[in-house]
């Protein structure tokens, strides 16, 4: 049993259509995990990272989307990366750990030595091989990827305290109101199969407590007393928090970039982060040109081979152009994601924007936002079939599909 | 025949352009504003023009020497030491306006652009035999101005009503007068308003007559009206089939391009654009409803609308300038910059976008 002793399975949680409403309006047209960043679907990035793990045998995607939404992607990426990828649909919410547990029979089928658990909407360098090495040396049940953030923003995440020498997880609190630590949970984990025992323990405990506990009908209505279903297990509150300090979990710190891709604005920022990573991992994916035969390229730019860009256009930095787009003479694109079948006509300017599928931007138009990725209206989003005539958009309109805009619009969300 | 042009004020509403030159010398349709009036006066035989000014006579006089020679018309200045209002300057220039001939003299307001039907005005003045004639123009919103109430058939003026709340008429004072020398006897050398003091008196004696101005009229003393005025002016050129208007596949509507200006490939110019001497418009540029003054360079792919670009400024590649942006002299807008109604003082570099109308010092 030589090679399969050390084989690894990866599980990527991809969420569902009712979750992640902050990603609208982009998620009205495509499942968020399939939205392209740096020219590849969002979930492609963690999947490629998993491929770097030696002895990676299988990848599962777990989510609430219909299976057909992922069928095409899953078969195409399995072929492309030569690793079996399979989508599993959760029938009901099980919590972040419960989802893993729900499919334990499948996941443990081939006696994997390690389980990598990732969240799809995390943007980072995924240092998985190094993290696996560290995990082996720690010898615990699980290793959590952590990142240092500013103390002011730490309370938005899961805060961890770890022993600086042994790297053991000593304390874990989800979204603390007061300051606990500036190290936060990145949503990337490596577990040994013992994790399933731990999850089952929580489940059993909850069942026992439910039968033992007798409350008045009034008490039963109070939110605190409303007990969770027995198969609903949260990784953070139900596993990591209680088991912190018991030599079960360890941390591995990354100094690289880390972001959560919750909003369309963040997708633009993360697309830029992945593009700059390509410079080291896959420079052949980046475009180049100086205006003589190809368009002038500035900074990190991805252009799908099927798209046409006029040589007098200037593209970049941080631009990703998807398939079948046509970029006309003298156009200027800065910090934007151009989706499939978009037409950008002569001399148009697009800055800090996401231009949706089949949109058309007229000659000398300007689409521009402030570029503050976190501001509600910091990035302009045009979604599907917008015919933009010769005018300007001010910071952040979100425009819903199938609209024609003939006049200048400023600071609005257009329905 | 003589004429007086009331130049007066500092032109604060046309700043930042008037920070570089006195208002009468600000170009309109590729010609200093005051030259439009002087040429119209010359055309009907005026031999001497007096400019009633209250500041910067030296700058004015230098230009004027140039016009004097070219047009063969005498141009002098009458400088107020204190503001004399709209009638006082006439008293100040009395000696220059009256000669033995007893002919009437014109008084023009320097902010006004119109067809200047001065010959018709002379005929009108002779026919009614009154002491003073004024041009009036019809407007949509008379309560913003001073309304002239007149008898329709003869044009005899009954009274003036300043900013009337109820509708009394839709004709307002167009700022073009033809006055008999006797009018000067009514004006003392002190701050006096011609509309509030002098004309009402003449009207009460039934000696003031008004003629409705045919054609367009605009007070171009502020940027928005300047841009509208250009449209009206170019429209009147089109009606006369003027050869001055540009044509070509890259031209839309009425466009004036000085012969020394250069326009690149793939541009789209117009409607209602004036491009001044020595300008360079690079390829892929879109200009509409704007004035580009002498020596301006517009770089590739830029887009300018409803704006005024001051002398020797540059607008960078892919920049967008619109919504009543006024660039003063020697202003440089960087590449890809957006200006939404920026009012930029002279000798500035704009390196970050102006997202909402504001003054940039």
XYZ file of C-alpha atoms in Angstrom:
776
model
C 0.000 0.000 0.000
C 2.945 2.308 -0.758
C 1.633 5.273 -2.768
C -1.970 5.328 -1.548
C -0.792 5.566 2.053
C 0.169 9.151 1.388
C -2.541 10.117 -1.107
C -4.446 13.312 -0.554
C -8.028 14.355 -1.272
C -9.086 17.978 -1.583
C -12.540 19.339 -0.800
C -13.552 22.810 -1.976
C -16.720 24.389 -0.536
C -18.350 26.426 -3.284
C -21.513 27.736 -1.598
C -24.807 28.172 -3.387
C -27.132 30.565 -5.177
C -28.905 31.809 -2.069
C -25.646 32.461 -0.342
C -23.258 35.200 -1.336
C -25.885 37.757 -2.302
C -23.198 40.374 -1.967
C -21.778 39.160 -5.248
C -24.798 40.396 -7.128
C -25.362 41.468 -9.840
C -22.637 39.267 -11.289
C -24.041 36.195 -9.553
C -27.396 36.741 -11.243
C -25.893 35.354 -14.416
C -23.295 32.829 -13.367
C -22.549 30.817 -10.226
C -20.024 32.808 -8.260
C -17.404 30.020 -8.263
C -17.373 30.134 -12.055
C -16.904 33.892 -12.374
C -13.559 34.494 -14.099
C -10.618 35.987 -12.280
C -7.450 36.542 -14.269
C -9.077 34.691 -17.144
C -9.942 31.526 -15.199
C -13.077 30.615 -13.192
C -12.741 31.547 -9.525
C -12.648 27.916 -8.410
C -9.943 27.085 -10.971
C -7.353 28.837 -8.839
C -7.685 26.700 -5.691
C -8.018 23.610 -7.894
C -4.722 24.366 -9.661
C -3.146 24.977 -6.298
C -4.292 21.551 -5.115
C -2.667 20.007 -8.171
C 0.704 21.108 -6.807
C 0.312 18.747 -3.864
C 2.283 15.551 -4.438
C 0.001 12.506 -4.548
C -3.174 14.504 -4.916
C -5.650 11.861 -6.022
C -9.099 13.475 -6.083
C -10.855 16.805 -5.798
C -14.468 17.268 -4.641
C -16.471 20.437 -5.005
C -19.319 20.637 -2.475
C -22.128 23.163 -2.837
C -25.803 23.936 -3.166
C -25.897 24.639 -6.889
C -27.625 22.245 -9.238
C -25.300 19.591 -10.577
C -25.845 20.660 -14.162
C -24.378 24.077 -13.454
C -21.021 22.498 -12.743
C -21.131 19.534 -15.113
C -19.323 21.207 -17.990
C -16.707 22.850 -15.829
C -15.931 19.728 -13.881
C -15.382 17.547 -16.930
C -13.291 20.186 -18.686
C -11.003 20.839 -15.728
C -10.588 17.148 -15.026
C -9.232 16.813 -18.542
C -7.151 19.943 -18.437
C -5.385 19.219 -15.156
C -5.504 15.440 -15.381
C -7.011 14.966 -11.953
C -10.514 13.664 -11.182
C -12.765 16.540 -10.102
C -16.320 15.850 -8.972
C -19.177 18.105 -7.888
C -21.359 17.008 -4.957
C -24.613 18.746 -4.181
C -25.597 19.184 -0.554
C -29.280 18.505 -0.005
C -29.558 20.809 2.989
C -27.252 23.049 5.028
C -24.924 21.082 7.254
C -22.588 23.834 8.373
C -18.978 24.176 7.304
C -17.858 20.925 8.899
C -21.119 19.091 8.518
C -20.870 19.327 4.759
C -17.573 17.499 4.877
C -19.023 14.917 7.232
C -22.087 14.427 5.061
C -19.943 13.044 2.275
C -17.509 11.184 4.502
C -18.137 7.793 2.939
C -17.190 9.089 -0.471
C -14.285 11.151 0.809
C -12.795 8.314 2.835
C -13.367 5.746 0.110
C -9.741 5.400 -0.860
C -8.050 5.670 2.501
C -6.585 9.061 1.955
C -3.924 10.131 4.388
C -4.887 13.769 4.358
C -7.880 15.921 3.519
C -7.379 19.453 2.253
C -10.406 21.698 2.882
C -10.682 25.009 1.029
C -13.267 27.745 0.633
C -13.770 28.732 -2.978
C -14.127 32.432 -2.324
C -10.698 32.768 -0.779
C -8.059 34.451 -2.920
C -4.536 33.557 -1.911
C -1.347 31.863 -2.998
C -2.477 28.533 -1.471
C 0.918 27.307 -0.225
C -0.465 23.785 0.100
C 2.664 21.623 -0.364
C 4.515 23.640 2.282
C 1.489 23.571 4.563
C 1.260 19.790 4.202
C 4.920 19.446 5.181
C 4.298 21.540 8.241
C 1.185 19.563 9.112
C 3.114 16.323 9.020
C 5.750 17.716 11.315
C 3.165 18.959 13.814
C 1.420 15.583 13.965
C -1.976 17.002 14.898
C -5.507 16.462 13.628
C -5.491 19.603 11.554
C -3.479 22.608 10.408
C -5.081 25.950 9.701
C -3.699 28.557 7.308
C -3.459 31.922 9.044
C -2.688 35.426 7.896
C -1.779 38.545 9.763
C -4.168 41.459 9.287
C -4.560 44.939 10.698
C -5.935 44.890 14.258
C -8.898 47.042 13.146
C -10.110 44.517 10.614
C -9.374 41.384 12.649
C -12.850 41.252 14.147
C -14.403 40.479 10.766
C -12.825 37.036 10.709
C -12.029 34.057 12.894
C -9.296 35.169 15.264
C -6.628 32.672 16.326
C -4.005 32.658 19.023
C -1.132 30.232 18.483
C 1.955 29.215 20.398
C 4.861 30.999 18.695
C 7.213 28.055 19.139
C 5.091 24.968 18.595
C 2.477 26.672 16.401
C -0.232 24.929 18.349
C -3.668 26.544 18.162
C -4.342 27.811 21.667
C -7.499 29.829 21.217
C -10.066 30.465 18.511
C -12.939 32.959 18.389
C -15.202 33.666 15.454
C -15.722 37.416 14.753
C -14.874 38.641 18.248
C -16.288 41.967 19.362
C -13.126 42.885 21.199
C -9.597 42.444 19.971
C -8.334 38.916 20.376
C -5.575 38.519 17.835
C -4.332 39.895 14.545
C -3.908 36.417 13.106
C -6.986 35.257 11.266
C -8.379 32.084 9.789
C -7.801 32.012 6.013
C -10.346 29.322 5.301
C -7.715 26.788 4.170
C -7.201 23.622 6.225
C -5.366 20.308 6.126
C -6.841 17.491 8.191
C -6.125 13.869 8.934
C -9.113 11.498 8.773
C -9.528 11.825 12.576
C -11.421 15.032 11.843
C -14.441 12.954 10.963
C -14.423 11.383 14.406
C -14.352 14.843 15.926
C -17.283 15.988 13.796
C -19.243 12.885 14.672
C -18.561 13.581 18.328
C -20.168 16.974 18.061
C -23.132 15.512 16.274
C -23.674 12.795 18.876
C -23.281 15.212 21.768
C -25.918 17.455 20.292
C -28.335 14.542 19.878
C -27.886 13.488 23.496
C -28.350 17.002 24.742
C -31.513 17.389 22.750
C -33.164 14.351 24.282
C -32.033 15.174 27.820
C -32.936 18.770 27.899
C -36.457 19.702 28.909
C -37.456 23.287 28.434
C -40.694 25.147 28.835
C -42.380 25.966 25.585
C -41.589 29.632 26.189
C -37.896 28.927 26.668
C -37.896 26.808 23.599
C -38.782 29.830 21.507
C -35.786 31.840 22.643
C -33.043 32.007 20.042
C -30.357 30.837 22.425
C -32.257 27.705 23.200
C -33.099 26.866 19.674
C -30.829 23.933 19.160
C -29.196 23.273 15.859
C -30.032 20.156 13.931
C -27.815 17.324 15.038
C -26.102 17.058 11.674
C -25.346 20.791 11.467
C -21.722 21.194 12.545
C -19.736 24.392 12.176
C -15.999 24.023 11.839
C -15.210 27.224 13.692
C -17.495 27.282 16.675
C -18.059 23.543 17.109
C -14.642 22.052 16.345
C -11.815 24.588 16.437
C -12.974 26.617 19.392
C -13.565 23.720 21.784
C -10.484 21.789 20.702
C -8.109 24.752 20.787
C -5.345 24.261 23.342
C -5.653 20.485 23.298
C -2.705 19.768 21.013
C -5.059 18.868 18.181
C -4.780 21.822 15.849
C -1.834 23.822 14.579
C -1.370 26.900 12.435
C 0.695 27.653 9.356
C 1.239 31.288 8.568
C 1.315 32.762 5.075
C 2.927 36.111 4.363
C 1.508 36.281 0.848
C -1.664 38.052 -0.264
C -5.009 36.912 1.133
C -8.463 38.295 0.396
C -12.055 37.153 0.519
C -13.974 37.480 -2.703
C -17.319 38.558 -1.358
C -18.236 41.455 -3.638
C -17.796 42.282 -7.316
C -15.332 44.999 -6.333
C -13.157 42.419 -4.604
C -13.272 40.183 -7.649
C -11.562 42.932 -9.594
C -8.909 43.295 -6.926
C -8.362 39.547 -6.698
C -8.184 39.186 -10.447
C -5.289 41.630 -10.231
C -3.627 39.630 -7.459
C -3.810 36.415 -9.467
C -2.540 38.186 -12.586
C 0.502 39.403 -10.691
C 1.014 35.875 -9.393
C 1.040 34.585 -12.980
C 4.221 36.532 -13.506
C 5.931 33.948 -11.319
C 3.880 30.793 -11.845
C 2.614 31.067 -15.436
C 4.178 33.963 -17.331
C 3.092 32.457 -20.649
C -0.501 33.349 -19.748
C 0.252 37.073 -19.604
C -0.021 39.276 -22.682
C 2.745 41.452 -24.046
C 2.976 44.055 -26.770
C 4.293 47.503 -27.515
C 1.900 48.911 -30.066
C 3.776 47.849 -33.179
C 2.142 44.543 -34.056
C 0.097 44.020 -30.923
C -1.642 46.444 -28.617
C 0.447 48.258 -26.034
C 0.380 46.253 -22.808
C 1.121 47.837 -19.447
C 1.529 45.689 -16.314
C -0.195 42.309 -15.889
C -2.802 41.554 -18.515
C -4.616 38.416 -19.614
C -6.207 38.228 -23.067
C -8.089 35.132 -24.197
C -6.663 33.877 -27.516
C -10.033 34.267 -29.254
C -10.302 37.968 -28.492
C -9.147 40.667 -30.875
C -7.426 43.813 -29.680
C -6.539 46.611 -32.106
C -2.811 47.498 -32.093
C -3.530 51.145 -31.278
C -5.335 50.223 -28.069
C -3.550 50.366 -24.722
C -4.386 47.667 -22.166
C -3.482 47.423 -18.497
C -2.436 47.283 -15.781
C -4.709 44.670 -14.196
C -6.913 43.798 -17.146
C -8.453 40.430 -17.889
C -10.219 39.946 -21.217
C -12.365 36.822 -21.685
C -13.332 35.043 -24.896
C -14.508 36.590 -28.184
C -14.133 40.170 -27.069
C -13.349 42.888 -29.582
C -11.371 45.879 -28.453
C -11.349 48.669 -31.056
C -8.763 51.157 -32.215
C -7.506 53.616 -29.645
C -9.371 52.027 -26.744
C -7.932 52.275 -23.240
C -8.568 49.665 -20.546
C -7.266 50.014 -17.003
C -8.080 47.754 -14.046
C -11.043 45.919 -15.481
C -12.560 42.521 -16.218
C -14.001 42.240 -19.709
C -16.319 39.253 -20.027
C -17.199 37.168 -23.088
C -18.442 38.696 -26.341
C -17.961 42.281 -25.230
C -17.399 44.914 -27.891
C -15.484 48.029 -26.960
C -15.459 50.494 -29.828
C -12.890 53.034 -30.914
C -11.347 55.421 -28.435
C -13.514 54.213 -25.540
C -12.066 54.276 -22.027
C -12.822 51.730 -19.279
C -11.301 52.230 -15.823
C -12.098 50.193 -12.648
C -15.018 48.316 -14.092
C -16.455 44.915 -14.832
C -18.051 44.815 -18.254
C -20.588 42.037 -18.521
C -21.214 39.450 -21.207
C -22.210 40.769 -24.634
C -22.067 44.411 -23.588
C -21.274 46.995 -26.196
C -19.485 50.200 -25.332
C -19.787 52.948 -27.931
C -17.085 55.073 -29.499
C -15.515 57.616 -27.168
C -17.539 56.297 -24.229
C -16.055 56.308 -20.798
C -16.793 53.848 -18.013
C -15.016 54.784 -14.850
C -15.173 54.235 -11.108
C -13.060 55.334 -8.195
C -11.292 52.038 -7.791
C -11.968 51.769 -4.077
C -12.638 48.027 -4.022
C -14.338 48.117 -0.665
C -16.635 51.043 -1.312
C -20.136 50.078 -2.259
C -19.889 51.938 -5.509
C -16.170 51.786 -6.037
C -16.272 49.632 -9.147
C -18.610 50.060 -12.076
C -20.380 46.933 -13.161
C -22.209 46.554 -16.428
C -23.987 43.291 -16.808
C -25.054 41.881 -20.130
C -26.058 43.637 -23.270
C -25.535 47.203 -22.345
C -25.197 49.479 -25.287
C -23.259 52.419 -24.047
C -23.198 55.472 -26.186
C -20.725 58.243 -26.011
C -20.958 59.031 -22.344
C -19.489 58.568 -18.946
C -20.352 56.582 -15.885
C -19.383 57.950 -12.547
C -18.231 55.803 -9.645
C -20.014 52.520 -9.505
C -23.148 51.970 -11.274
C -24.306 48.461 -11.041
C -26.426 48.035 -14.107
C -28.663 45.007 -14.370
C -28.916 43.035 -17.558
C -30.330 44.170 -20.883
C -30.309 47.885 -20.499
C -29.418 50.490 -23.051
C -27.817 53.592 -21.671
C -27.808 56.580 -23.954
C -27.099 59.291 -21.479
C -24.540 60.008 -18.889
C -25.332 58.294 -15.618
C -23.712 58.975 -12.306
C -23.560 57.180 -8.996
C -26.582 55.023 -9.459
C -27.673 51.458 -9.309
C -29.855 51.026 -12.371
C -32.498 48.386 -12.332
C -19.967 108.327 -37.195
C -18.882 107.437 -33.663
C -19.493 104.554 -31.313
C -18.916 103.722 -27.680
C -18.425 100.160 -26.449
C -19.118 99.644 -22.763
C -16.365 97.302 -21.671
C -16.395 98.071 -17.987
C -15.966 95.231 -15.600
C -13.367 92.692 -14.626
C -15.147 89.841 -16.339
C -15.255 87.784 -13.192
C -17.846 85.421 -14.580
C -15.533 84.438 -17.396
C -12.701 83.539 -15.116
C -10.313 81.815 -15.456
C -10.090 83.075 -19.028
C -10.194 86.690 -17.890
C -7.267 86.113 -15.549
C -5.066 86.049 -18.626
C -6.601 88.727 -20.835
C -9.212 91.427 -20.409
C -12.668 90.149 -21.255
C -13.116 91.958 -24.571
C -10.015 90.196 -25.835
C -11.229 86.683 -24.949
C -11.697 84.883 -28.245
C -15.127 83.975 -29.435
C -15.412 81.972 -32.654
C -11.686 82.439 -33.195
C -11.779 86.218 -32.913
C -11.485 88.523 -29.871
C -14.989 89.271 -28.614
C -14.670 92.959 -29.172
C -13.469 92.529 -32.712
C -16.880 91.155 -33.708
C -18.385 94.467 -32.646
C -15.692 96.708 -34.065
C -15.954 94.984 -37.444
C -19.724 95.405 -37.457
C -19.309 99.115 -36.680
C -16.662 99.569 -39.335
C -18.928 97.925 -41.870
C -21.565 100.616 -41.554
C -19.161 103.489 -41.664
C -18.230 104.228 -38.075
C -14.873 105.998 -38.097
C -14.092 106.136 -34.418
C -14.758 103.703 -31.584
C -14.322 104.674 -27.947
C -13.860 101.860 -25.448
C -15.177 102.713 -22.012
C -13.020 100.644 -19.685
C -12.161 100.698 -16.045
C -8.968 98.689 -15.863
C -5.919 97.385 -17.749
C -5.860 99.988 -20.482
C -2.270 99.125 -21.411
C -3.068 95.556 -22.435
C -6.104 96.691 -24.341
C -4.274 99.509 -26.096
C -1.597 97.201 -27.476
C -4.176 95.008 -29.127
C -6.114 97.959 -30.280
C -3.170 99.452 -32.138
C -3.125 96.217 -34.103
C -6.829 96.409 -34.976
C -6.603 100.111 -35.742
C -4.039 99.489 -38.421
C -5.740 96.435 -39.914
C -9.234 97.838 -39.940
C -8.406 101.475 -40.599
C -10.649 102.677 -37.839
C -9.704 104.936 -34.942
C -9.887 103.256 -31.550
C -9.473 105.169 -28.286
C -10.003 104.370 -24.643
C -11.964 106.265 -22.067
C -10.895 105.113 -18.652
C -13.157 105.367 -15.606
C -11.347 106.058 -12.389
C -14.394 105.004 -10.434
C -17.195 102.734 -11.703
C -19.705 104.930 -13.479
C -22.424 102.383 -14.144
C -24.007 101.956 -17.556
C -24.583 105.635 -18.381
C -21.809 107.510 -16.598
C -19.123 106.383 -19.097
C -21.016 108.161 -21.852
C -20.667 111.432 -19.998
C -17.001 110.726 -19.476
C -16.437 110.219 -23.190
C -18.619 113.148 -24.198
C -15.967 115.095 -26.023
C -15.059 112.125 -28.152
C -18.629 111.296 -29.068
C -19.898 114.704 -30.064
C -18.689 116.526 -33.109
C -20.162 119.277 -35.232
C -22.028 116.871 -37.432
C -24.753 116.276 -34.827
C -24.985 112.666 -35.934
C -26.266 110.034 -33.513
C -23.716 107.601 -32.052
C -23.888 103.927 -31.249
C -23.482 102.450 -27.802
C -22.786 98.706 -27.605
C -22.394 96.366 -24.680
C -19.202 94.369 -25.076
C -20.661 91.075 -23.778
C -23.279 90.913 -26.480
C -23.047 88.813 -29.615
C -25.650 89.232 -32.324
C -26.194 89.864 -36.029
C -25.654 93.612 -35.544
C -28.219 94.945 -38.018
C -26.834 98.438 -37.530
C -27.802 99.777 -40.939
C -31.444 98.879 -40.301
C -31.172 100.549 -36.899
C -30.019 103.812 -38.482
C -32.995 103.735 -40.854
C -35.360 103.002 -37.961
C -33.904 105.868 -35.930
C -34.349 108.342 -38.782
C -37.896 107.204 -39.457
C -39.285 107.724 -35.954
C -37.379 110.945 -35.353
C -37.070 110.323 -31.629
C -34.077 111.012 -29.427
C -32.945 107.435 -28.771
C -33.359 103.960 -30.278
C -32.677 100.702 -28.514
C -32.583 97.115 -29.769
C -34.699 94.662 -27.894
C -34.700 90.914 -28.192
C -37.353 88.357 -27.455
C -36.548 85.851 -24.711
C -38.316 82.828 -23.218
C -37.862 83.848 -19.608
C -38.210 87.626 -19.410
C -38.421 87.768 -15.621
C -34.688 87.096 -15.436
C -34.019 90.451 -17.108
C -35.276 94.003 -17.480
C -38.340 93.984 -19.722
C -39.071 96.780 -22.182
C -42.782 97.465 -22.546
C -43.458 99.071 -25.890
C -46.229 99.930 -28.300
C -46.070 97.210 -30.925
C -46.693 99.115 -34.132
C -44.480 102.161 -33.614
C -41.993 100.702 -31.182
C -42.441 103.611 -28.843
C -41.256 102.599 -25.382
C -43.727 103.018 -22.548
C -41.673 101.832 -19.622
C -38.975 99.544 -18.290
C -39.787 96.878 -15.710
C -36.898 95.231 -13.897
C -37.318 91.457 -13.367
C -41.127 91.473 -13.463
C -42.932 88.840 -11.388
C -45.984 88.896 -13.627
C -45.749 88.785 -17.394
C -45.634 92.281 -18.855
C -43.824 91.494 -22.059
C -41.116 89.278 -23.517
C -38.730 91.810 -24.984
C -35.600 92.730 -23.112
C -32.896 95.314 -23.596
C -30.360 93.851 -26.040
C -27.628 96.323 -25.098
C -27.390 98.072 -28.505
C -28.357 101.760 -28.609
C -28.355 104.565 -31.168
C -28.459 107.914 -29.375
C -28.726 111.529 -30.445
C -26.027 113.759 -28.920
C -28.746 115.473 -26.861
C -28.937 112.349 -24.703
C -25.540 113.259 -23.296
C -27.058 116.409 -21.800
C -29.199 114.163 -19.627
C -26.272 112.245 -18.125
C -24.219 113.572 -15.259
C -20.679 112.460 -14.636
C -21.487 110.172 -11.746
C -22.462 106.496 -11.379
C -25.676 106.319 -13.375
C -27.789 103.484 -14.769
C -28.966 103.980 -18.315
C -31.862 101.549 -17.830
C -33.028 102.868 -14.487
C -32.455 106.597 -14.811
C -31.810 107.809 -18.340
C -34.049 105.713 -20.572
C -37.155 105.895 -18.359
C -36.906 109.710 -18.501
C -36.629 109.735 -22.290
C -39.470 107.209 -22.502
C -41.757 109.400 -20.395
C -41.180 112.128 -22.956
C -42.172 109.642 -25.640
C -38.845 110.048 -27.340
C -37.496 106.490 -26.901
C -38.155 103.833 -29.517
C -37.338 100.109 -29.565
C -36.602 97.850 -32.525
C -36.852 94.095 -32.279
C -33.521 92.515 -33.086
C -33.762 90.069 -35.946
C -31.593 87.012 -35.660
C -29.748 85.652 -32.687
C -28.668 87.415 -29.502
C -26.597 86.234 -26.593
C -24.855 87.741 -23.596
C -21.704 85.662 -23.562
C -20.387 87.002 -20.288
C -20.565 83.604 -18.648
C -19.369 80.197 -19.811
C -22.726 78.483 -20.281
C -24.006 81.337 -22.425
C -20.692 81.543 -24.227
C -21.144 77.954 -25.403
C -24.780 78.520 -26.377
C -23.742 81.745 -28.106
C -21.221 79.877 -30.210
C -23.952 77.530 -31.387
C -26.170 80.477 -32.361
C -23.324 82.271 -34.068
C -22.240 79.255 -36.092
C -25.870 78.617 -36.963
C -26.130 82.119 -38.407
C -22.983 81.465 -40.444
C -24.652 78.343 -41.811
C -27.755 80.326 -42.762
C -25.523 82.664 -44.758
C -23.748 79.657 -46.289
C -20.494 81.046 -45.010
C -17.409 79.425 -46.551
C -15.726 79.758 -43.177
C -17.510 76.659 -41.906
C -15.483 73.474 -42.133
C -16.584 70.421 -44.027
C -15.439 66.842 -44.402
C -16.237 63.308 -43.335
C -14.863 64.022 -39.896
C -17.087 67.111 -39.409
C -20.583 67.042 -37.929
C -22.785 70.156 -37.960
C -21.310 73.661 -37.743
C -17.587 73.781 -37.092
C -15.032 76.565 -37.418
C -11.403 75.555 -37.886
C -8.658 78.118 -38.236
C -6.586 77.445 -41.340
C -3.406 77.032 -39.314
C -4.898 74.301 -37.128
C -4.115 70.626 -37.758
C -6.559 67.774 -37.322
C -5.438 64.141 -37.232
C -6.908 60.909 -38.534
C -10.025 59.274 -37.216
C -11.344 62.362 -35.411
C -14.971 63.381 -35.121
C -15.450 67.134 -34.750
C -18.732 68.905 -34.068
C -21.360 70.073 -33.800
C -20.749 73.652 -32.628
C -16.968 73.617 -32.307
C -14.420 76.397 -32.848
C -10.751 75.462 -33.193
C -8.326 78.368 -33.021
C -5.008 79.193 -34.708
C -2.075 76.863 -34.270
C -4.084 74.137 -32.584
C -3.092 70.510 -32.971
C -5.829 67.917 -32.681
C -4.233 64.464 -32.724
C -5.832 61.320 -34.119
C -8.924 59.683 -32.676
C -10.180 62.823 -30.921
C -13.847 63.649 -30.384
C -14.844 67.300 -29.955
C -18.387 68.580 -29.566
C -19.906 71.889 -28.402
C -16.562 73.310 -27.371
C -14.080 76.076 -28.019
C -10.405 75.282 -28.408
C -8.311 78.436 -28.228
C -5.030 79.379 -29.862
C -2.107 77.013 -29.531
C -3.942 74.170 -27.770
C -2.844 70.564 -28.257
C -5.438 67.822 -27.874
C -3.729 64.455 -27.645
C -4.856 61.168 -29.137
C -8.197 59.576 -28.310
C -9.280 62.438 -26.038
C -12.927 63.447 -25.828
C -14.106 67.016 -25.123
C -17.659 68.310 -24.932
C -19.422 71.469 -23.686
C -16.168 73.010 -22.516
C -13.726 75.824 -23.189
C -10.025 75.033 -23.525
C -7.857 78.090 -22.889
C -4.825 79.251 -24.876
C -1.794 76.969 -25.080
C -3.331 74.279 -22.866
C -2.961 70.565 -23.508
C -5.420 67.772 -23.002
C -3.805 64.370 -22.494
C -4.312 61.063 -24.262
C -7.635 59.396 -23.510
C -8.626 62.311 -21.298
C -12.269 63.257 -21.049
C -13.268 66.881 -20.508
C -16.929 67.777 -20.324
C -19.864 69.472 -18.623
C -18.726 73.115 -18.635
C -15.075 72.517 -17.919
C -13.171 75.770 -18.391
C -9.397 75.500 -18.666
C -7.494 78.738 -18.241
C -4.332 79.623 -20.116
C -1.541 77.029 -20.125
C -3.378 74.270 -18.279
C -2.213 70.698 -18.811
C -4.626 67.856 -18.300
C -2.825 64.553 -17.828
C -3.428 61.363 -19.770
C -6.639 59.481 -18.957
C -7.854 62.258 -16.655
C -11.554 63.010 -16.392
C -12.827 66.539 -15.778
C -16.473 67.021 -14.967
C -17.021 70.755 -14.895
C -13.624 71.658 -13.519
C -12.772 75.364 -13.620
C -8.992 75.434 -13.738
C -6.868 78.498 -13.159
C -3.953 79.272 -15.491
C -0.618 77.441 -15.459
C -1.843 74.321 -13.692
C -1.249 70.638 -14.239
C -4.189 68.356 -13.652
C -2.915 64.961 -12.521
C -6.045 63.567 -10.923
C -9.604 63.466 -12.119
C -12.128 66.145 -11.232
C -15.274 64.199 -10.496
C -17.678 66.977 -9.798
C -17.746 70.655 -10.788
C -15.237 72.580 -8.759
C -12.646 75.307 -9.038
C -9.057 74.154 -9.163
C -6.537 76.735 -8.078
